[in-house]
């Protein structure tokens, strides 16, 4: 059902809309985050000009290098951090990003809490869950989610939902369903899940934020 006359952005939006409709949801309830990591401003600009307003990066330093100028030119652009965050970069992250998807450990709760206090800026966060219980992966262990949420609340960090990156190479759907259940169990209604290979599945399972890179920008080097 590929429609060759659509731009990549139009095609991804159409696929999100179709998946949402099938699931009885509204396309407008799903935020498309264009993941622009590794891509230079001249690749990002056309998407902004086409109307995309929400972007994601996975490294603080890379984002600091290329986004201030883009945001200056388009004040309504929003920038999300979707990659692991070191505690010593918390202040920079709070200053630059409008949403952080990778809150995953107590030390980061305290660093972000202090950084938000200092900046006088409350940045909405997702708690990232290590949904496949993978050794090498970032994210809070499933069993530790309630305690991390409690400490984030204590630090007055606005946690709006849960985020995951399922294990590579196997079907994502069970992991998306599990994340949705954990979120519901903890009274959270926003879900950051789904990337280029599986965003339609994620939308059907309740994603409120999908993080799509290569389907919009092409393959990364
Ligand atoms: C790179 C990245 C994405 C986008 O991946 P694509 O497969 O290119 O869509 C989404 N989420 C996170 C956390 C990423 O690091």
XYZ file of N, CA and C and ligand atoms in Angstrom:
678
model
N 0.824 -1.203 0.000
C 0.000 0.000 0.000
C 0.866 1.264 0.000
N 2.138 1.144 -0.420
C 2.981 2.331 -0.498
C 2.449 3.280 -1.558
N 2.418 4.559 -1.217
C 1.958 5.553 -2.188
C 3.152 6.407 -2.591
N 3.696 6.166 -3.782
C 4.950 6.793 -4.189
C 4.869 8.305 -4.350
N 3.683 8.857 -4.435
C 3.568 10.305 -4.607
C 3.667 11.063 -3.284
N 3.792 10.351 -2.182
C 3.888 11.022 -0.886
C 5.345 11.270 -0.506
N 5.584 12.357 0.215
C 6.907 12.545 0.818
C 7.046 11.539 1.962
N 8.282 11.268 2.416
C 8.438 10.359 3.562
C 7.613 10.802 4.771
N 7.574 12.113 5.030
C 6.796 12.592 6.171
C 5.305 12.316 5.978
N 4.812 12.604 4.773
C 3.384 12.328 4.507
C 3.085 10.832 4.620
N 4.017 10.017 4.129
C 3.798 8.563 4.159
C 3.757 8.050 5.598
N 4.693 8.525 6.432
C 4.701 8.066 7.830
C 3.433 8.541 8.538
N 3.057 9.785 8.299
C 1.824 10.287 8.928
C 0.605 9.476 8.484
N 0.577 9.115 7.193
C -0.564 8.327 6.697
C -0.592 6.951 7.352
N 0.579 6.358 7.530
C 0.644 5.034 8.169
C 0.222 5.117 9.635
N 0.624 6.188 10.323
C 0.183 6.376 11.713
C -1.340 6.512 11.758
N -1.871 7.310 10.837
C -3.323 7.545 10.820
C -4.085 6.246 10.561
N -3.559 5.445 9.628
C -4.231 4.181 9.312
C -4.215 3.239 10.514
N -3.055 3.122 11.160
C -2.961 2.239 12.328
C -3.871 2.723 13.454
N -3.911 4.040 13.646
C -4.771 4.596 14.695
C -6.236 4.297 14.403
N -6.636 4.489 13.166
C -8.032 4.241 12.797
C -8.415 2.782 13.034
N -7.529 1.869 12.617
C -7.810 0.443 12.827
C -8.020 0.154 14.304
N -7.232 0.818 15.153
C -7.309 0.567 16.597
C -8.395 1.395 17.283
N -9.163 2.143 16.501
C -10.222 2.961 17.089
C -9.683 4.164 17.835
N -8.507 4.626 17.422
C -7.907 5.793 18.071
C -7.875 6.946 17.073
N -7.566 8.141 17.582
C -7.430 9.290 16.698
C -5.959 9.500 16.360
N -5.680 9.778 15.097
C -4.294 10.025 14.687
C -3.697 11.188 15.468
N -4.541 12.143 15.835
C -4.044 13.317 16.558
C -3.646 12.987 17.997
N -3.975 11.787 18.455
C -3.548 11.374 19.790
C -2.148 10.758 19.777
N -1.544 10.693 18.589
C -0.195 10.127 18.468
C 0.767 11.221 18.009
N 1.767 11.488 18.835
C 2.781 12.486 18.481
C 3.921 11.815 17.713
N 4.166 12.306 16.510
C 5.302 11.807 15.724
C 6.548 12.612 16.093
N 7.546 11.916 16.614
C 8.833 12.558 16.918
C 9.817 12.153 15.829
N 10.296 13.124 15.081
C 11.252 12.847 14.005
C 12.653 12.778 14.605
N 13.240 11.584 14.568
C 14.549 11.390 15.213
C 15.651 11.762 14.222
N 16.286 12.917 14.515
C 17.210 13.522 13.548
C 18.679 13.280 13.898
N 18.939 12.377 14.820
C 20.334 12.114 15.230
C 21.187 11.759 14.009
N 22.422 12.228 14.050
C 23.439 12.049 12.987
C 23.180 12.906 11.740
N 21.995 13.466 11.601
C 21.698 14.228 10.382
C 21.984 15.717 10.585
N 22.608 16.357 9.597
C 22.961 17.772 9.712
C 21.728 18.668 9.516
N 21.846 19.931 9.939
C 20.711 20.871 9.839
C 20.107 20.929 8.444
N 20.930 20.819 7.402
C 20.355 20.944 6.050
C 19.464 19.755 5.678
N 19.581 18.640 6.411
C 18.648 17.530 6.205
C 17.381 17.706 7.050
N 17.537 18.451 8.139
C 16.424 18.623 9.078
C 15.487 19.741 8.604
N 16.091 20.792 8.053
C 15.347 21.977 7.620
C 14.153 21.645 6.712
N 14.330 20.784 5.696
C 13.182 20.512 4.818
C 11.974 19.935 5.570
N 12.259 19.140 6.607
C 11.150 18.572 7.380
C 10.428 19.655 8.184
N 11.210 20.596 8.709
C 10.591 21.716 9.432
C 9.728 22.513 8.461
N 10.276 22.736 7.268
C 9.531 23.509 6.269
C 8.266 22.782 5.819
N 8.314 21.449 5.894
C 7.126 20.666 5.522
C 6.090 20.639 6.650
N 6.461 21.175 7.799
C 5.474 21.280 8.872
C 5.746 20.448 10.108
N 6.791 19.614 10.078
C 7.100 18.815 11.264
C 7.634 19.733 12.371
N 7.153 19.558 13.588
C 7.563 20.470 14.661
C 8.201 19.766 15.857
N 8.153 18.444 15.915
C 8.706 17.735 17.074
C 9.838 16.823 16.607
N 11.015 17.041 17.181
C 12.205 16.294 16.782
C 12.845 15.643 17.998
N 13.650 14.610 17.728
C 14.335 13.932 18.822
C 15.794 13.702 18.495
N 16.613 13.806 19.522
C 18.043 13.537 19.408
C 18.424 12.578 20.526
N 19.544 11.849 20.327
C 19.936 10.920 21.385
C 21.193 11.330 22.135
N 21.834 12.426 21.721
C 23.015 12.901 22.434
C 22.913 14.387 22.726
N 23.173 14.733 23.980
C 23.077 16.133 24.401
C 24.040 16.995 23.594
N 25.284 16.512 23.481
C 26.298 17.343 22.844
C 25.994 17.596 21.358
N 25.567 16.549 20.673
C 25.224 16.709 19.254
C 24.066 17.700 19.099
N 23.076 17.578 19.971
C 21.915 18.471 19.897
C 22.307 19.916 20.188
N 23.223 20.100 21.152
C 23.693 21.454 21.471
C 24.373 22.098 20.277
N 25.023 21.262 19.464
C 25.735 21.792 18.317
C 24.816 22.264 17.211
N 23.730 21.542 16.973
C 22.953 21.885 15.779
C 21.575 22.490 16.032
N 21.020 22.351 17.260
C 19.634 22.782 17.426
C 19.396 24.245 17.800
N 20.265 24.888 18.592
C 19.939 26.289 18.948
C 19.633 27.155 17.724
N 20.386 27.009 16.652
C 20.140 27.825 15.462
C 18.805 27.465 14.811
N 18.492 26.157 14.757
C 17.225 25.731 14.152
C 16.034 26.215 14.969
N 16.171 26.143 16.301
C 15.073 26.574 17.169
C 14.890 28.094 17.079
N 16.000 28.800 16.919
C 15.910 30.247 16.800
C 15.101 30.632 15.554
N 15.326 29.878 14.480
C 14.618 30.169 13.231
C 13.146 29.745 13.302
N 12.851 28.758 14.146
C 11.475 28.238 14.247
C 11.148 28.033 15.712
N 10.637 29.074 16.348
C 10.470 29.064 17.798
C 9.493 27.996 18.284
N 8.617 27.505 17.402
C 7.631 26.523 17.860
C 8.109 25.082 17.717
N 9.363 24.888 17.326
C 9.907 23.529 17.255
C 10.160 23.009 18.664
N 9.808 21.739 18.890
C 10.046 21.101 20.192
C 11.107 20.026 20.018
N 11.970 19.914 21.025
C 13.064 18.971 20.946
C 13.000 17.976 22.107
N 13.020 16.682 21.753
C 12.964 15.626 22.769
C 14.308 14.902 22.846
N 14.708 14.519 24.051
C 15.903 13.693 24.229
C 15.471 12.237 24.378
N 15.942 11.393 23.458
C 15.520 9.986 23.492
C 16.667 9.035 23.844
N 17.872 9.560 24.052
C 19.013 8.693 24.348
C 19.406 8.750 25.807
N 20.278 7.844 26.198
C 20.734 7.789 27.587
C 21.338 9.124 28.005
N 21.070 9.492 29.248
C 21.525 10.782 29.767
C 22.460 10.559 30.945
N 23.667 11.128 30.853
C 24.596 11.088 31.985
C 24.197 12.175 32.973
N 24.356 11.872 34.249
C 23.939 12.841 35.275
C 24.643 14.177 35.122
N 25.909 14.159 34.697
C 26.631 15.434 34.576
C 26.169 16.276 33.378
N 25.275 15.715 32.563
C 24.699 16.491 31.448
C 23.256 16.926 31.742
N 22.800 16.667 32.967
C 21.390 16.932 33.287
C 21.035 18.413 33.115
N 21.938 19.289 33.564
C 21.626 20.729 33.452
C 21.514 21.165 32.001
N 22.453 20.691 31.175
C 22.392 21.025 29.745
C 21.103 20.487 29.134
N 20.749 19.280 29.517
C 19.545 18.647 28.950
C 18.295 19.428 29.323
N 18.217 19.855 30.565
C 17.030 20.598 31.031
C 16.904 21.932 30.299
N 18.043 22.522 29.995
C 18.013 23.800 29.295
C 17.570 23.649 27.834
N 18.021 22.573 27.193
C 17.828 22.442 25.743
C 16.551 21.708 25.334
N 16.154 20.693 26.122
C 15.079 19.807 25.661
C 13.727 20.149 26.291
N 12.675 19.832 25.547
C 11.307 20.054 26.009
C 10.706 18.805 26.630
N 11.385 17.681 26.456
C 10.884 16.420 27.006
C 12.065 15.448 27.048
N 12.148 14.653 28.102
C 13.249 13.694 28.255
C 12.655 12.289 28.383
N 13.082 11.377 27.499
C 12.478 10.039 27.441
C 13.293 8.980 28.166
N 14.369 9.362 28.835
C 15.332 8.366 29.313
C 15.633 8.459 30.801
N 14.643 8.844 31.582
C 14.821 8.826 33.039
C 14.770 7.369 33.490
N 15.890 6.852 34.011
C 15.927 5.401 34.236
C 16.630 4.954 35.515
N 17.060 5.916 36.365
C 17.772 5.465 37.574
C 17.741 6.549 38.641
N 17.889 6.146 39.903
C 17.795 7.099 41.016
C 18.794 8.245 40.915
N 20.031 7.971 40.480
C 21.016 9.061 40.420
C 20.582 10.134 39.419
N 19.889 9.717 38.365
C 19.419 10.683 37.370
C 18.197 11.449 37.893
N 17.382 10.794 38.703
C 16.268 11.501 39.339
C 16.802 12.665 40.152
N 17.833 12.413 40.938
C 18.306 13.510 41.775
C 19.001 14.575 40.935
N 19.761 14.170 39.921
C 20.428 15.163 39.061
C 19.409 16.011 38.301
N 18.379 15.375 37.769
C 17.369 16.123 37.006
C 16.520 17.000 37.926
N 16.207 16.483 39.108
C 15.435 17.272 40.072
C 16.166 18.575 40.387
N 17.464 18.447 40.687
C 18.267 19.638 40.998
C 18.374 20.566 39.793
N 18.594 19.976 38.619
C 18.756 20.785 37.402
C 17.472 21.566 37.099
N 16.309 20.926 37.290
C 15.031 21.612 37.018
C 14.803 22.736 38.016
N 15.151 22.476 39.280
C 15.064 23.525 40.304
C 15.895 24.729 39.907
N 17.131 24.444 39.569
C 18.094 25.501 39.270
C 17.659 26.313 38.051
N 17.152 25.602 37.027
C 16.752 26.281 35.791
C 15.365 26.914 35.906
N 14.620 26.549 36.963
C 13.242 27.019 37.083
C 12.394 26.556 35.916
N 12.631 25.322 35.484
C 11.980 24.805 34.281
C 11.670 23.331 34.511
N 10.374 22.990 34.502
C 9.943 21.609 34.716
C 9.819 20.909 33.367
N 10.725 20.009 33.078
C 10.708 19.317 31.791
C 10.002 17.965 31.951
N 8.922 17.728 31.199
C 8.224 16.447 31.289
C 9.163 15.294 30.929
N 9.021 14.194 31.669
C 9.909 13.047 31.450
C 9.111 11.769 31.276
N 9.663 10.865 30.498
C 9.223 9.475 30.470
C 10.230 8.655 31.271
N 9.737 7.701 32.033
C 10.638 6.721 32.640
C 10.884 5.622 31.613
N 12.157 5.420 31.289
C 12.517 4.367 30.332
C 12.603 3.036 31.062
N 11.913 2.042 30.509
C 11.875 0.715 31.123
C 12.674 -0.264 30.258
N 13.524 -1.034 30.896
C 14.283 -2.083 30.200
C 13.345 -3.276 30.018
N 12.497 -3.156 29.004
C 11.323 -4.027 28.888
C 11.691 -5.475 28.555
N 12.849 -5.674 27.900
C 13.292 -7.045 27.602
C 14.280 -7.570 28.622
N 14.453 -6.834 29.721
C 15.398 -7.217 30.782
C 16.743 -7.583 30.162
N 17.241 -6.689 29.284
C 18.512 -6.950 28.600
C 19.677 -6.385 29.398
N 20.701 -7.204 29.501
C 21.910 -6.868 30.261
C 22.473 -5.490 29.886
N 22.678 -5.260 28.579
C 23.433 -4.084 28.123
C 22.585 -2.823 27.968
N 21.279 -2.963 28.103
C 20.433 -1.849 27.686
C 20.095 -0.895 28.806
N 19.945 0.390 28.461
C 19.479 1.375 29.413
C 18.043 1.085 29.803
N 17.598 1.736 30.844
C 16.221 1.546 31.276
C 16.175 0.934 32.660
N 15.112 1.289 33.339
C 14.871 0.814 34.688
C 14.327 -0.614 34.628
N 14.754 -1.489 35.541
C 14.181 -2.836 35.602
C 12.682 -2.742 35.902
N 11.913 -3.650 35.324
C 10.455 -3.601 35.503
C 10.084 -3.551 36.985
N 10.758 -4.359 37.779
C 10.430 -4.441 39.205
C 10.714 -3.130 39.944
N 11.595 -2.310 39.379
C 11.990 -1.071 40.066
C 11.170 0.149 39.643
N 10.240 -0.039 38.692
C 9.487 1.115 38.169
C 8.708 1.856 39.262
N 7.937 1.156 40.117
C 7.165 1.913 41.117
C 8.042 2.762 42.034
N 9.182 2.210 42.470
C 10.066 2.967 43.366
C 10.669 4.180 42.650
N 11.033 3.996 41.382
C 11.616 5.125 40.639
C 10.567 6.222 40.433
N 9.333 5.815 40.147
C 8.255 6.805 39.981
C 8.033 7.571 41.276
N 8.083 6.856 42.396
C 7.873 7.513 43.687
C 8.972 8.530 43.956
N 10.217 8.170 43.664
C 11.301 9.114 43.942
C 11.251 10.300 42.981
N 10.820 10.059 41.743
C 10.680 11.167 40.790
C 9.604 12.141 41.274
N 8.521 11.581 41.791
C 7.437 12.423 42.311
C 7.946 13.280 43.473
N 8.723 12.640 44.333
C 9.285 13.349 45.482
C 10.195 14.501 45.033
N 10.940 14.255 43.952
C 11.847 15.288 43.419
C 11.104 16.298 42.543
N 9.771 16.155 42.472
C 8.909 17.054 41.690
C 9.255 17.080 40.204
N 9.658 15.907 39.712
C 9.876 15.769 38.271
C 8.555 15.319 37.646
N 8.057 16.062 36.644
C 6.797 15.651 36.028
C 6.986 14.427 35.121
N 6.633 13.258 35.628
C 6.704 12.040 34.813
C 5.362 11.851 34.132
N 5.394 11.803 32.799
C 4.132 11.738 32.054
C 3.848 10.354 31.485
N 4.838 9.455 31.498
C 4.580 8.127 30.945
C 5.812 7.258 30.954
N 5.714 6.147 30.219
C 6.812 5.185 30.133
C 7.310 5.084 28.698
N 8.592 4.761 28.571
C 9.236 4.620 27.262
C 9.955 3.290 27.223
N 10.020 2.664 26.032
C 10.851 1.463 25.898
C 11.441 1.344 24.499
N 12.539 0.591 24.442
C 13.139 0.123 23.193
C 13.209 -1.400 23.321
N 12.306 -2.119 22.658
C 12.279 -3.575 22.819
C 13.536 -4.222 22.250
N 13.799 -5.489 22.638
C 14.951 -6.212 22.091
C 14.897 -6.247 20.561
N 16.080 -6.169 19.945
C 16.144 -6.208 18.482
C 15.904 -7.627 17.972
N 15.359 -7.707 16.776
C 15.300 -8.993 16.093
C 14.137 -9.891 16.447
N 13.306 -9.494 17.392
C 12.102 -10.279 17.648
C 10.883 -9.369 17.665
N 9.732 -9.967 17.578
C 8.465 -9.247 17.521
C 8.329 -8.271 18.700
N 8.015 -7.011 18.383
C 7.919 -5.977 19.429
C 6.598 -5.996 20.189
N 5.546 -6.514 19.549
C 4.191 -6.338 20.094
C 4.057 -6.752 21.566
N 4.590 -7.937 21.960
C 4.413 -8.320 23.375
C 5.060 -7.320 24.338
N 6.173 -6.727 23.903
C 6.863 -5.765 24.769
C 6.085 -4.459 24.861
N 5.490 -4.038 23.742
C 4.647 -2.839 23.771
C 3.429 -3.063 24.680
N 2.838 -4.248 24.563
C 1.667 -4.549 25.396
C 2.048 -4.560 26.871
N 3.235 -5.117 27.159
C 3.690 -5.155 28.552
C 3.939 -3.745 29.082
N 4.558 -2.886 28.261
C 4.800 -1.503 28.705
C 3.475 -0.794 28.997
N 2.493 -1.033 28.131
C 1.181 -0.415 28.332
C 0.556 -0.880 29.648
N 0.725 -2.159 29.956
C 0.165 -2.683 31.203
C 0.862 -2.070 32.421
N 2.192 -1.980 32.362
C 2.938 -1.405 33.490
C 2.536 0.061 33.691
N 2.369 0.772 32.577
C 1.950 2.175 32.677
C 0.577 2.275 33.334
N -0.367 1.462 32.864
C -1.722 1.504 33.425
C -1.696 1.149 34.912
N -0.907 0.140 35.270
C -0.804 -0.264 36.680
C -0.288 0.872 37.556
N 0.474 1.776 36.944
C 1.065 2.872 37.713
C 0.384 4.212 37.456
N -0.781 4.160 36.831
C -1.567 5.372 36.647
C -1.006 6.348 35.625
N -0.219 5.838 34.672
C 0.356 6.707 33.637
C -0.327 6.419 32.310
N -0.594 7.478 31.508
C -1.340 7.216 30.275
C -0.584 7.558 28.995
N 0.698 7.908 29.103
C 1.439 8.194 27.878
C 2.517 7.141 27.654
N 2.669 6.749 26.396
C 3.591 5.672 26.040
C 4.463 6.095 24.872
N 5.778 6.141 25.107
C 6.741 6.434 24.041
C 7.292 5.107 23.544
N 6.756 4.641 22.437
C 7.208 3.350 21.900
C 6.908 3.267 20.413
N 7.784 2.527 19.698
C 7.640 2.383 18.259
C 8.689 3.212 17.535
N 9.439 2.552 16.622
C 10.447 3.198 15.798
C 10.127 2.859 14.336
N 11.055 3.133 13.429
C 10.722 2.964 12.003
C 10.167 1.579 11.658
N 10.708 0.545 12.312
C 10.305 -0.811 11.939
C 8.998 -1.274 12.572
N 8.533 -0.573 13.582
C 7.381 -1.127 14.310
C 6.406 -0.074 14.841
N 6.425 1.137 14.246
C 5.583 2.188 14.844
C 4.091 1.932 14.665
N 3.723 1.245 13.583
C 2.282 0.974 13.427
C 1.779 0.007 14.499
N 2.589 -1.019 14.773
C 2.258 -1.945 15.863
C 2.121 -1.178 17.177
N 3.069 -0.278 17.406
C 3.042 0.497 18.649
C 1.779 1.353 18.743
N 1.402 1.975 17.625
C 0.186 2.807 17.626
C -1.035 1.951 17.953
N -1.079 0.759 17.370
C -2.236 -0.112 17.630
C -2.282 -0.550 19.087
N -1.125 -0.557 19.753
C -1.072 -0.983 21.154
C -1.030 0.198 22.119
N -1.320 1.395 21.611
C -1.535 2.511 22.519
C -0.444 3.568 22.576
N 0.553 3.501 21.702
C 1.610 4.518 21.738
C 1.018 5.917 21.613
N 1.473 6.844 22.452
C 1.095 8.248 22.308
C 2.227 9.049 21.666
N 3.434 8.476 21.663
C 4.605 9.096 21.044
C 5.367 8.020 20.296
N 5.556 8.192 18.986
C 6.400 7.266 18.233
C 7.673 8.006 17.826
N 8.791 7.291 17.845
C 10.107 7.899 17.584
C 10.638 7.323 16.274
N 10.503 8.110 15.211
C 10.785 7.577 13.875
C 11.953 8.338 13.243
N 13.009 7.599 12.909
C 14.188 8.202 12.298
C 14.329 7.833 10.833
N 14.810 6.617 10.579
C 15.200 6.250 9.215
C 14.041 6.266 8.221
N 12.822 6.020 8.657
C 11.690 6.077 7.718
C 11.448 7.507 7.225
N 11.975 8.492 7.945
C 11.828 9.889 7.534
C 13.072 10.425 6.833
N 14.244 10.048 7.366
C 15.504 10.647 6.896
C 16.310 9.706 6.008
N 15.911 8.453 5.896
C 16.755 7.465 5.235
C 17.725 6.862 6.226
N 18.505 5.897 5.769
C 19.420 5.168 6.662
C 20.496 6.103 7.195
N 20.913 5.858 8.442
C 22.041 6.595 9.012
C 23.346 5.922 8.607
N 24.454 6.713 8.539
C 25.760 6.139 8.213
C 26.187 5.139 9.284
C 17.593 6.161 16.801
C 16.429 5.987 17.721
C 15.125 5.911 17.231
C 14.772 5.951 15.756
O 15.190 4.767 15.133
P 14.750 4.429 13.613
O 14.847 2.948 13.575
O 15.734 5.107 12.741
O 13.385 4.908 13.429
C 14.096 5.799 18.155
N 14.340 5.746 19.475
C 15.576 5.814 19.995
C 15.757 5.749 21.456
C 16.665 5.930 19.126
O 17.900 5.980 19.657
